[in-house]
N, CA, C and O atoms as a GROMACS GRO file, in nm:
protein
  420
    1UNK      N    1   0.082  -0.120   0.000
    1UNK     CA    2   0.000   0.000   0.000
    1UNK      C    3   0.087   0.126   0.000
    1UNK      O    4   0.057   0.240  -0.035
    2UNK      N    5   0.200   0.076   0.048
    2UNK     CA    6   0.262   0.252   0.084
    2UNK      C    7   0.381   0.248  -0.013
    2UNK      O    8   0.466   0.336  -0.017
    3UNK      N    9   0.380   0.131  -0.096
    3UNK     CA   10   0.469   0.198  -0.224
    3UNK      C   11   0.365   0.193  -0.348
    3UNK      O   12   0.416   0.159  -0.455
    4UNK      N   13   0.212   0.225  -0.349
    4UNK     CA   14   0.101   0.260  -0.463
    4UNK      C   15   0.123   0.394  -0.395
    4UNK      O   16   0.173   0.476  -0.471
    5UNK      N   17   0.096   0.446  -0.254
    5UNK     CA   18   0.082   0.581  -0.226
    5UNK      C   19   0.200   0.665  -0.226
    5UNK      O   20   0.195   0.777  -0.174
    6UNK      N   21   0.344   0.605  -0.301
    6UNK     CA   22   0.430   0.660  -0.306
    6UNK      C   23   0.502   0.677  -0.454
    6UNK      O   24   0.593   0.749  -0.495
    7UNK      N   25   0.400   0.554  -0.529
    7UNK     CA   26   0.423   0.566  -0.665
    7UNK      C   27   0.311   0.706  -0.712
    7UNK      O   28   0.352   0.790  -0.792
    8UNK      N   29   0.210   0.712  -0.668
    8UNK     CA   30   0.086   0.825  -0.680
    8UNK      C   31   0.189   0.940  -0.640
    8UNK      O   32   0.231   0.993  -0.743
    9UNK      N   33   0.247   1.001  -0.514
    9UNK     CA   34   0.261   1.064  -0.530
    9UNK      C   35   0.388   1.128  -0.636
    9UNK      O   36   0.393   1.248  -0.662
   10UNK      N   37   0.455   1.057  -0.673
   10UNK     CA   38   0.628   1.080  -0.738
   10UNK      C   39   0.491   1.128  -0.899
   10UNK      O   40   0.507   1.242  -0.943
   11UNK      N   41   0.378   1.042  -0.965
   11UNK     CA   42   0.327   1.068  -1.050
   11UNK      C   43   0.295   1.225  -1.055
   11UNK      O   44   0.347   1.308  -1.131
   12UNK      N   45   0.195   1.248  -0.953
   12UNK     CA   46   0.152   1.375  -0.923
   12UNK      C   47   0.271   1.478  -0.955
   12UNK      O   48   0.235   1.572  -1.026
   13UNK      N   49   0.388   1.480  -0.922
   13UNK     CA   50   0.485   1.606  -0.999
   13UNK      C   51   0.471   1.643  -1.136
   13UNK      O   52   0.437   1.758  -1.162
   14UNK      N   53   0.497   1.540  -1.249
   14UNK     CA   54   0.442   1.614  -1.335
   14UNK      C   55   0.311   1.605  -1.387
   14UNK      O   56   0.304   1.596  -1.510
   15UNK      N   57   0.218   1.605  -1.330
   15UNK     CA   58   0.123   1.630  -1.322
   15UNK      C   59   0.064   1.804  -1.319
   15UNK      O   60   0.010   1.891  -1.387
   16UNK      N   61   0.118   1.775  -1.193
   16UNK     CA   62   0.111   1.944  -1.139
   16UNK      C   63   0.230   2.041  -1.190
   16UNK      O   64   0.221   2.159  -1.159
   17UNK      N   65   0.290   2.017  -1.232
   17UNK     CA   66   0.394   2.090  -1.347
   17UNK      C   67   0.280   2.127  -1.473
   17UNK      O   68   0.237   2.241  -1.492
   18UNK      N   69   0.240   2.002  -1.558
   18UNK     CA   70   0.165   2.052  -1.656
   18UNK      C   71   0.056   2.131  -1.651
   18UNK      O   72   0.028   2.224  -1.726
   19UNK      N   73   0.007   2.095  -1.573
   19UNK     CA   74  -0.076   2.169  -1.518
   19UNK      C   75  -0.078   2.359  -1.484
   19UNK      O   76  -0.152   2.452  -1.515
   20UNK      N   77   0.023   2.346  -1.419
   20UNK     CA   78   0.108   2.496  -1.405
   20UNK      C   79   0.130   2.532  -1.547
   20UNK      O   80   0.028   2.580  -1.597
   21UNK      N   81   0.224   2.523  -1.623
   21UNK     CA   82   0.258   2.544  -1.740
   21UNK      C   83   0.107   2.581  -1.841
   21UNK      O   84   0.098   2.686  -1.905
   22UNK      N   85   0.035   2.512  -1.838
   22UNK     CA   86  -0.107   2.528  -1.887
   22UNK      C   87  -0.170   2.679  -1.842
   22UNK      O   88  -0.198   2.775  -1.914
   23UNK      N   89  -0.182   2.665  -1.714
   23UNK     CA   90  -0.247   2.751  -1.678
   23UNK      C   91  -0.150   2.902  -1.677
   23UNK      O   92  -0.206   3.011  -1.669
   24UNK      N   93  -0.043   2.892  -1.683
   24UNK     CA   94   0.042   2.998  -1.710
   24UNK      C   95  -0.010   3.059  -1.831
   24UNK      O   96  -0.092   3.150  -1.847
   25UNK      N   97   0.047   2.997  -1.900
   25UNK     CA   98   0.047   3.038  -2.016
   25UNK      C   99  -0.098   3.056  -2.128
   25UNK      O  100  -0.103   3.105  -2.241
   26UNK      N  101  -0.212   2.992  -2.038
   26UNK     CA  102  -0.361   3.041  -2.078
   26UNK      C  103  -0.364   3.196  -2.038
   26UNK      O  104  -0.380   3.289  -2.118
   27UNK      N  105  -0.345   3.205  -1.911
   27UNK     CA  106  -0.337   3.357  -1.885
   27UNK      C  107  -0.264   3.462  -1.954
   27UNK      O  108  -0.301   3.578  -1.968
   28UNK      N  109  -0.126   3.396  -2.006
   28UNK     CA  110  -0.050   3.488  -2.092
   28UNK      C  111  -0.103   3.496  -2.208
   28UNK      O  112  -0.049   3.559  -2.299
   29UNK      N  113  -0.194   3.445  -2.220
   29UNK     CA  114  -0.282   3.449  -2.364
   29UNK      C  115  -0.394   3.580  -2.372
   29UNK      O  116  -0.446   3.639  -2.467
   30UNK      N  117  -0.406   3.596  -2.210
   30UNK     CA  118  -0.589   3.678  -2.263
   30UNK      C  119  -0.494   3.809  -2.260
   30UNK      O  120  -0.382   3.819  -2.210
   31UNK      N  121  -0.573   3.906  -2.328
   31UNK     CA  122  -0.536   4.073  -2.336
   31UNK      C  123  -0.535   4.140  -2.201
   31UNK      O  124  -0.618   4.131  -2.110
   32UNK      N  125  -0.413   4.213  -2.206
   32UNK     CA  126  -0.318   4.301  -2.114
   32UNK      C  127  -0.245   4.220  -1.950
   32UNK      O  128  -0.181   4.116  -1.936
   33UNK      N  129  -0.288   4.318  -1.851
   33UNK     CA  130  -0.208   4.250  -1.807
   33UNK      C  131  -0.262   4.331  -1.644
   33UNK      O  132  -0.362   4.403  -1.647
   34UNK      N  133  -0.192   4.311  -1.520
   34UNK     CA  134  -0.264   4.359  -1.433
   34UNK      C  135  -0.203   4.498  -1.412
   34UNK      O  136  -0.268   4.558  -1.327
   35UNK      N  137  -0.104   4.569  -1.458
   35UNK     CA  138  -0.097   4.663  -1.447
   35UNK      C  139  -0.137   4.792  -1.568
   35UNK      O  140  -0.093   4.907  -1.578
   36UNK      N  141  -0.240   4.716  -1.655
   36UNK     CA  142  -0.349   4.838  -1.726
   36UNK      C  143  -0.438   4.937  -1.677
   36UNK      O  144  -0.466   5.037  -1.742
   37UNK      N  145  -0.498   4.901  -1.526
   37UNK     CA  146  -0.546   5.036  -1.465
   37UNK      C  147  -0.430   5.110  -1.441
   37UNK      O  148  -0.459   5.229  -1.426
   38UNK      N  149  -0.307   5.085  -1.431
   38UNK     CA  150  -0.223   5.193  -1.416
   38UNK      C  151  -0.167   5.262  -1.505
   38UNK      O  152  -0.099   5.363  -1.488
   39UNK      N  153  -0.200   5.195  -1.629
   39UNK     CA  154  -0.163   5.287  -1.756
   39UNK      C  155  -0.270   5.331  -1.814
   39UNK      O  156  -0.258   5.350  -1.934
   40UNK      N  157  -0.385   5.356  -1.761
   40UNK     CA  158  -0.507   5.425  -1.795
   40UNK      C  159  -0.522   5.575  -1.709
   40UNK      O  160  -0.594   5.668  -1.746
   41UNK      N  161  -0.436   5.573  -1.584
   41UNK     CA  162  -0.430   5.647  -1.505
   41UNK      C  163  -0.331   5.783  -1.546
   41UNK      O  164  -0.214   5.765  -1.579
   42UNK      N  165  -0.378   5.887  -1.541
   42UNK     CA  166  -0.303   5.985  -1.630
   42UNK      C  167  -0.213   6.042  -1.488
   42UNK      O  168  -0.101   6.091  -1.506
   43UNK      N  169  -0.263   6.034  -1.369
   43UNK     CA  170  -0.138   6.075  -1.316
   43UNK      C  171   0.006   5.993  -1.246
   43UNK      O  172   0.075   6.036  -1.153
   44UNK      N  173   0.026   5.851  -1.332
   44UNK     CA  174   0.083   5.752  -1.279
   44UNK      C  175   0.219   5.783  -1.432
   44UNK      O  176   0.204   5.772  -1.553
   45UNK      N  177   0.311   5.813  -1.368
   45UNK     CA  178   0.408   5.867  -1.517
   45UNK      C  179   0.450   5.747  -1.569
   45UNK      O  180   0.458   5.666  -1.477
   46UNK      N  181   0.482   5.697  -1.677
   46UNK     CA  182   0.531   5.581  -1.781
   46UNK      C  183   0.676   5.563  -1.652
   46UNK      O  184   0.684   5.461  -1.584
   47UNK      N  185   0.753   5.652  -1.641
   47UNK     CA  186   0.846   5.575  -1.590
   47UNK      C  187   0.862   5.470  -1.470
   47UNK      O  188   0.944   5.379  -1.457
   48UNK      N  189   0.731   5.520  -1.366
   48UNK     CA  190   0.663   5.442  -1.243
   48UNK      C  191   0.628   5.332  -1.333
   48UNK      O  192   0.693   5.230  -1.311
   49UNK      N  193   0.515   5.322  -1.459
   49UNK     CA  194   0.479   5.191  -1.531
   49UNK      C  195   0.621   5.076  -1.553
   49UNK      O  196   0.633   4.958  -1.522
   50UNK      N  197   0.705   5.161  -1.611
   50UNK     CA  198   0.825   5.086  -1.657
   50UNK      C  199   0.928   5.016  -1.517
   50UNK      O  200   1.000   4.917  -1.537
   51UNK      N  201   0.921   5.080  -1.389
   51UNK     CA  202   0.990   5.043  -1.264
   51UNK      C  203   0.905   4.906  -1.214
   51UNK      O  204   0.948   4.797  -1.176
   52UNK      N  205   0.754   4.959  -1.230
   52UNK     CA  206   0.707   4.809  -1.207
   52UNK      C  207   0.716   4.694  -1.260
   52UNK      O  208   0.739   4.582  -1.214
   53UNK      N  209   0.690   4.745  -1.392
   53UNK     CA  210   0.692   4.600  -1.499
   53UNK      C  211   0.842   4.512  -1.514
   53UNK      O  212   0.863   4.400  -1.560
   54UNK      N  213   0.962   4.644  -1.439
   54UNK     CA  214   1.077   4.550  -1.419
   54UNK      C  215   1.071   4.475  -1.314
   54UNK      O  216   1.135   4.370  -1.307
   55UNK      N  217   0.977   4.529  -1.200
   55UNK     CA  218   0.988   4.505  -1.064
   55UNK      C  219   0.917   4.341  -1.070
   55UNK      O  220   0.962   4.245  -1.006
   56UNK      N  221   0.773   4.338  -1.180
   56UNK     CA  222   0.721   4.233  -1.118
   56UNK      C  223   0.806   4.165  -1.237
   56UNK      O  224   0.837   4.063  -1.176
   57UNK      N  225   0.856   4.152  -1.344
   57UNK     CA  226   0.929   4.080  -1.442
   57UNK      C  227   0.817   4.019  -1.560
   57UNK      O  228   0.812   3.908  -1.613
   58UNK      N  229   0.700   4.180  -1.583
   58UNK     CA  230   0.691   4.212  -1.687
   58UNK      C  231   0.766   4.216  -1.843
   58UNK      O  232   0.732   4.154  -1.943
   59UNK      N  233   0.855   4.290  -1.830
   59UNK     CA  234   0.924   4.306  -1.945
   59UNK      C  235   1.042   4.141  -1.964
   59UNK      O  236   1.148   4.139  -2.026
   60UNK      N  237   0.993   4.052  -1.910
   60UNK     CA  238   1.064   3.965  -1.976
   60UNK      C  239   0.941   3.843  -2.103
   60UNK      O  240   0.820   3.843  -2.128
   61UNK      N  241   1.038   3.773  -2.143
   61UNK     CA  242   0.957   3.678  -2.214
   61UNK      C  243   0.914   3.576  -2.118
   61UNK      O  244   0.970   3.544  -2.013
   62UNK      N  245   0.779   3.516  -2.184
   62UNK     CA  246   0.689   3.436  -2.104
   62UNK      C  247   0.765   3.320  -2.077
   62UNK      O  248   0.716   3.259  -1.981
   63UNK      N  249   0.851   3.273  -2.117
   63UNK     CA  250   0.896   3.159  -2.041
   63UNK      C  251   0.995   3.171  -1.897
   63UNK      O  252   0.994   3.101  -1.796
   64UNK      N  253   1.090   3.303  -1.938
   64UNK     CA  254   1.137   3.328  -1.841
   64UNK      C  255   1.015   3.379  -1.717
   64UNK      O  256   1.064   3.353  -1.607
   65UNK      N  257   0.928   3.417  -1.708
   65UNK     CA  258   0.839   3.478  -1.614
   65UNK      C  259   0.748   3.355  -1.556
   65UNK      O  260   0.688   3.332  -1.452
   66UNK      N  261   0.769   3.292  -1.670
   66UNK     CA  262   0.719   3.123  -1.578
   66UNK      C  263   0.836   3.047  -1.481
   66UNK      O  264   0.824   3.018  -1.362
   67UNK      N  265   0.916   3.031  -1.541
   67UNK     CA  266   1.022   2.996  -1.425
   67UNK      C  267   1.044   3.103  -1.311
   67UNK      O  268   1.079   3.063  -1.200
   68UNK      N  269   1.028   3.226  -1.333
   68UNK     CA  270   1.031   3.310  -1.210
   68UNK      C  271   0.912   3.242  -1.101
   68UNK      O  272   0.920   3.186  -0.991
   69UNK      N  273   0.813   3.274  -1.181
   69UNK     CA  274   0.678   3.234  -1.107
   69UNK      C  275   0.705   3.066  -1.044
   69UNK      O  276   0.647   3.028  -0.942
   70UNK      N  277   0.769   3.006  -1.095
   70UNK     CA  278   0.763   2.864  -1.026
   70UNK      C  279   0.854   2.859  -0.931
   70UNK      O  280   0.856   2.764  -0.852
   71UNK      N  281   0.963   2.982  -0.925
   71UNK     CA  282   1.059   2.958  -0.815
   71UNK      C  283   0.966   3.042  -0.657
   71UNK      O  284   0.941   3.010  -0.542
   72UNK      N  285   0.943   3.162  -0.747
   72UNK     CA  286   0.830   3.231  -0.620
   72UNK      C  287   0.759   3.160  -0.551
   72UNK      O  288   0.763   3.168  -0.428
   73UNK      N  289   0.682   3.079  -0.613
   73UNK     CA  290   0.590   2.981  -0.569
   73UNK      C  291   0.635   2.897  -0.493
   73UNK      O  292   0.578   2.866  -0.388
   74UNK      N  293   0.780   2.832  -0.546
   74UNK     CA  294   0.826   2.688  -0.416
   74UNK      C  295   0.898   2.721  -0.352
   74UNK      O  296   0.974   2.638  -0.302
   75UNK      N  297   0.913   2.868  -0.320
   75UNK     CA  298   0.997   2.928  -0.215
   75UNK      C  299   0.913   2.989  -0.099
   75UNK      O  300   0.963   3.031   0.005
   76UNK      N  301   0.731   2.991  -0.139
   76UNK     CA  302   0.659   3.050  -0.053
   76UNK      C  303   0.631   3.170  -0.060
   76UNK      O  304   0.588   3.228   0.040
   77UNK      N  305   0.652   3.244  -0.198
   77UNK     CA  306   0.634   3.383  -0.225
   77UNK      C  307   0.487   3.402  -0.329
   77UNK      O  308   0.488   3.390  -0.451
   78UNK      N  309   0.398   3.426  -0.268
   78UNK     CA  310   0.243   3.393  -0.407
   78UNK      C  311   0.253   3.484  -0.441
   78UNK      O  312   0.236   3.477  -0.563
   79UNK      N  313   0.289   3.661  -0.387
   79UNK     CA  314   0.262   3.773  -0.422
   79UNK      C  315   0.224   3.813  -0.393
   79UNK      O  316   0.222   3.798  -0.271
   80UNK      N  317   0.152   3.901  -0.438
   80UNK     CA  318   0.068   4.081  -0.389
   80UNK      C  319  -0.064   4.089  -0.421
   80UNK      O  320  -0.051   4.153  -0.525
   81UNK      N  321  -0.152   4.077  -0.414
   81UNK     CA  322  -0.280   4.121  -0.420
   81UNK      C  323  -0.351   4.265  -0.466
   81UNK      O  324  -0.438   4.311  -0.391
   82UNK      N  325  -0.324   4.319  -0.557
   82UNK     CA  326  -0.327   4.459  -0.592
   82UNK      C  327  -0.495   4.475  -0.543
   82UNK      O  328  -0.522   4.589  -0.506
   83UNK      N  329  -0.572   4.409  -0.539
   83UNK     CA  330  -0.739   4.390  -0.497
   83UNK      C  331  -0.758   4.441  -0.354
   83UNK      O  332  -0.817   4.534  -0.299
   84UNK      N  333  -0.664   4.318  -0.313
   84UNK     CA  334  -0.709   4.313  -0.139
   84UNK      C  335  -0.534   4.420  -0.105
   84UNK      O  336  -0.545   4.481   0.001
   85UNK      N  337  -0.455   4.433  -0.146
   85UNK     CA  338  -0.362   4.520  -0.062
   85UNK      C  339  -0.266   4.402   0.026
   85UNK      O  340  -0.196   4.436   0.122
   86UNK      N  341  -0.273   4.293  -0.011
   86UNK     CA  342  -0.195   4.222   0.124
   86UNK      C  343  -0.199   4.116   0.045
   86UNK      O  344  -0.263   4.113  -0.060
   87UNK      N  345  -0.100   3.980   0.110
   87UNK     CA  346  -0.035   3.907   0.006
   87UNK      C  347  -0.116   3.794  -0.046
   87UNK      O  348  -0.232   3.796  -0.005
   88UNK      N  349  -0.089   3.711  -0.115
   88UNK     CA  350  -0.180   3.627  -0.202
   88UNK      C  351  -0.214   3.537  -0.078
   88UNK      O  352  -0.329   3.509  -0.042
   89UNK      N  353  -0.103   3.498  -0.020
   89UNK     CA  354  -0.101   3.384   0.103
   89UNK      C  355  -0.209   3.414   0.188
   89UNK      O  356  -0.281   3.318   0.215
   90UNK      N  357  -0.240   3.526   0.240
   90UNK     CA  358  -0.275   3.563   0.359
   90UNK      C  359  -0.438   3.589   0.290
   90UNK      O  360  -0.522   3.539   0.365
   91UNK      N  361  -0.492   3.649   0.178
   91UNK     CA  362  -0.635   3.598   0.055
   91UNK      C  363  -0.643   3.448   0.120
   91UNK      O  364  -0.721   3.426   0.213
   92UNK      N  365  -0.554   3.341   0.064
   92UNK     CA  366  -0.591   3.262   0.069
   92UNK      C  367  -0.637   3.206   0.197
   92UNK      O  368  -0.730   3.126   0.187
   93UNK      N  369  -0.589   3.232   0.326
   93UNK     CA  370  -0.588   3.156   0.462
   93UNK      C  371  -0.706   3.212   0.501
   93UNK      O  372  -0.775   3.146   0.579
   94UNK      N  373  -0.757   3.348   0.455
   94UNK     CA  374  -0.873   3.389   0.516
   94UNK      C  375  -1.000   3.315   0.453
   94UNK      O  376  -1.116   3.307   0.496
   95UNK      N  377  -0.940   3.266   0.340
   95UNK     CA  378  -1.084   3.214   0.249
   95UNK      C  379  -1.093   3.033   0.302
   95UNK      O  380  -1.193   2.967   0.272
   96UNK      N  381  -0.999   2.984   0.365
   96UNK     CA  382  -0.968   2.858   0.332
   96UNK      C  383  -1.086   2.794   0.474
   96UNK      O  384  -1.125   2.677   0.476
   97UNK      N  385  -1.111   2.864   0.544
   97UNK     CA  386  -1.226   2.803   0.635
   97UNK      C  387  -1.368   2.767   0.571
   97UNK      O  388  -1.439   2.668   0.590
   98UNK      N  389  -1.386   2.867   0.498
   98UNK     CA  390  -1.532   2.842   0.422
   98UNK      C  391  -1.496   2.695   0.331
   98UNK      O  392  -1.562   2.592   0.337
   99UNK      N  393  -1.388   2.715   0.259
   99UNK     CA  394  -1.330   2.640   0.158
   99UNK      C  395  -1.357   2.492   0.192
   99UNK      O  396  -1.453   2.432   0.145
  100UNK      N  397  -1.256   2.430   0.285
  100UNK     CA  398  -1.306   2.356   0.376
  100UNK      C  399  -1.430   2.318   0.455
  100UNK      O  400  -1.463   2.200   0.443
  101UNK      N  401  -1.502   2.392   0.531
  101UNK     CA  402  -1.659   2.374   0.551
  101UNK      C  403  -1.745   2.297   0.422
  101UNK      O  404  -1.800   2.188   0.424
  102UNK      N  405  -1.736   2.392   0.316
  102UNK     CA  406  -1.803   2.349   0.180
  102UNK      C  407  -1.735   2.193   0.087
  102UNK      O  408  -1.783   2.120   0.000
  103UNK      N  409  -1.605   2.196   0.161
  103UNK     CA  410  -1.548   2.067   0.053
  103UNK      C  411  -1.560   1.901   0.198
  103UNK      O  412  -1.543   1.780   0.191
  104UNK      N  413  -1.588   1.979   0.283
  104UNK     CA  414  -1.613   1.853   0.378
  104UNK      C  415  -1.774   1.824   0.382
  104UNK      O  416  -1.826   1.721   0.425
  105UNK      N  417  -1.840   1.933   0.330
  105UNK     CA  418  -1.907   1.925   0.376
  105UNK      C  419  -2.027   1.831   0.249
  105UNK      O  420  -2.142   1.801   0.283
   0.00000   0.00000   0.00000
């Protein structure tokens, strides 16, 4: 039993790799990007636009910004929440009680 639940899990990696990769790159598909309310904003100057888009690693190509994103991720870094103001992690922990209630339930 505990080398099926150990062959399952070694499977599950790339699994959840393709998976990632998929969903990356669906998103890099739809039009713009999350910092377009800020280039709609007339008092936000191009050069603030351009500090961010280096900052979040905008201005690179999509593959490199996927490997960024996969190191962020298995290092424990989800990001920023431009919505809620506070980090992706901390969205998630507040939501994850209901989450749970509803998936046990």
């Amino acid at each position: 039993m505990l080398k099926y639940i150990v062959r399952r899990l070694i499977l599950a990696i790339p699994v959840l790799l393709g998976v990632s990769v998929i969903s990356f790159f669906v998103m890099q598909l739809a039009p713009g990007d999350f910092l377009d309310t800020y280039r709609i904003n007339p008092n936000i100057s191009r050069e603030k636009i351009q500090e961010l888009e280096t900052l979040y690693g905008l201005d690179k190509n999509p593959v490199t910004q996927y490997f960024i994103w996969l190191g962020n991720i298995l290092k424990g870094d989800w990001g920023y929440s431009f919505v809620y103001k506070i980090g992706v992690w901390e969205v998630m922990i507040r939501r994850l009680e209901a989450t749970l209630l509803l998936g046990v339930t």
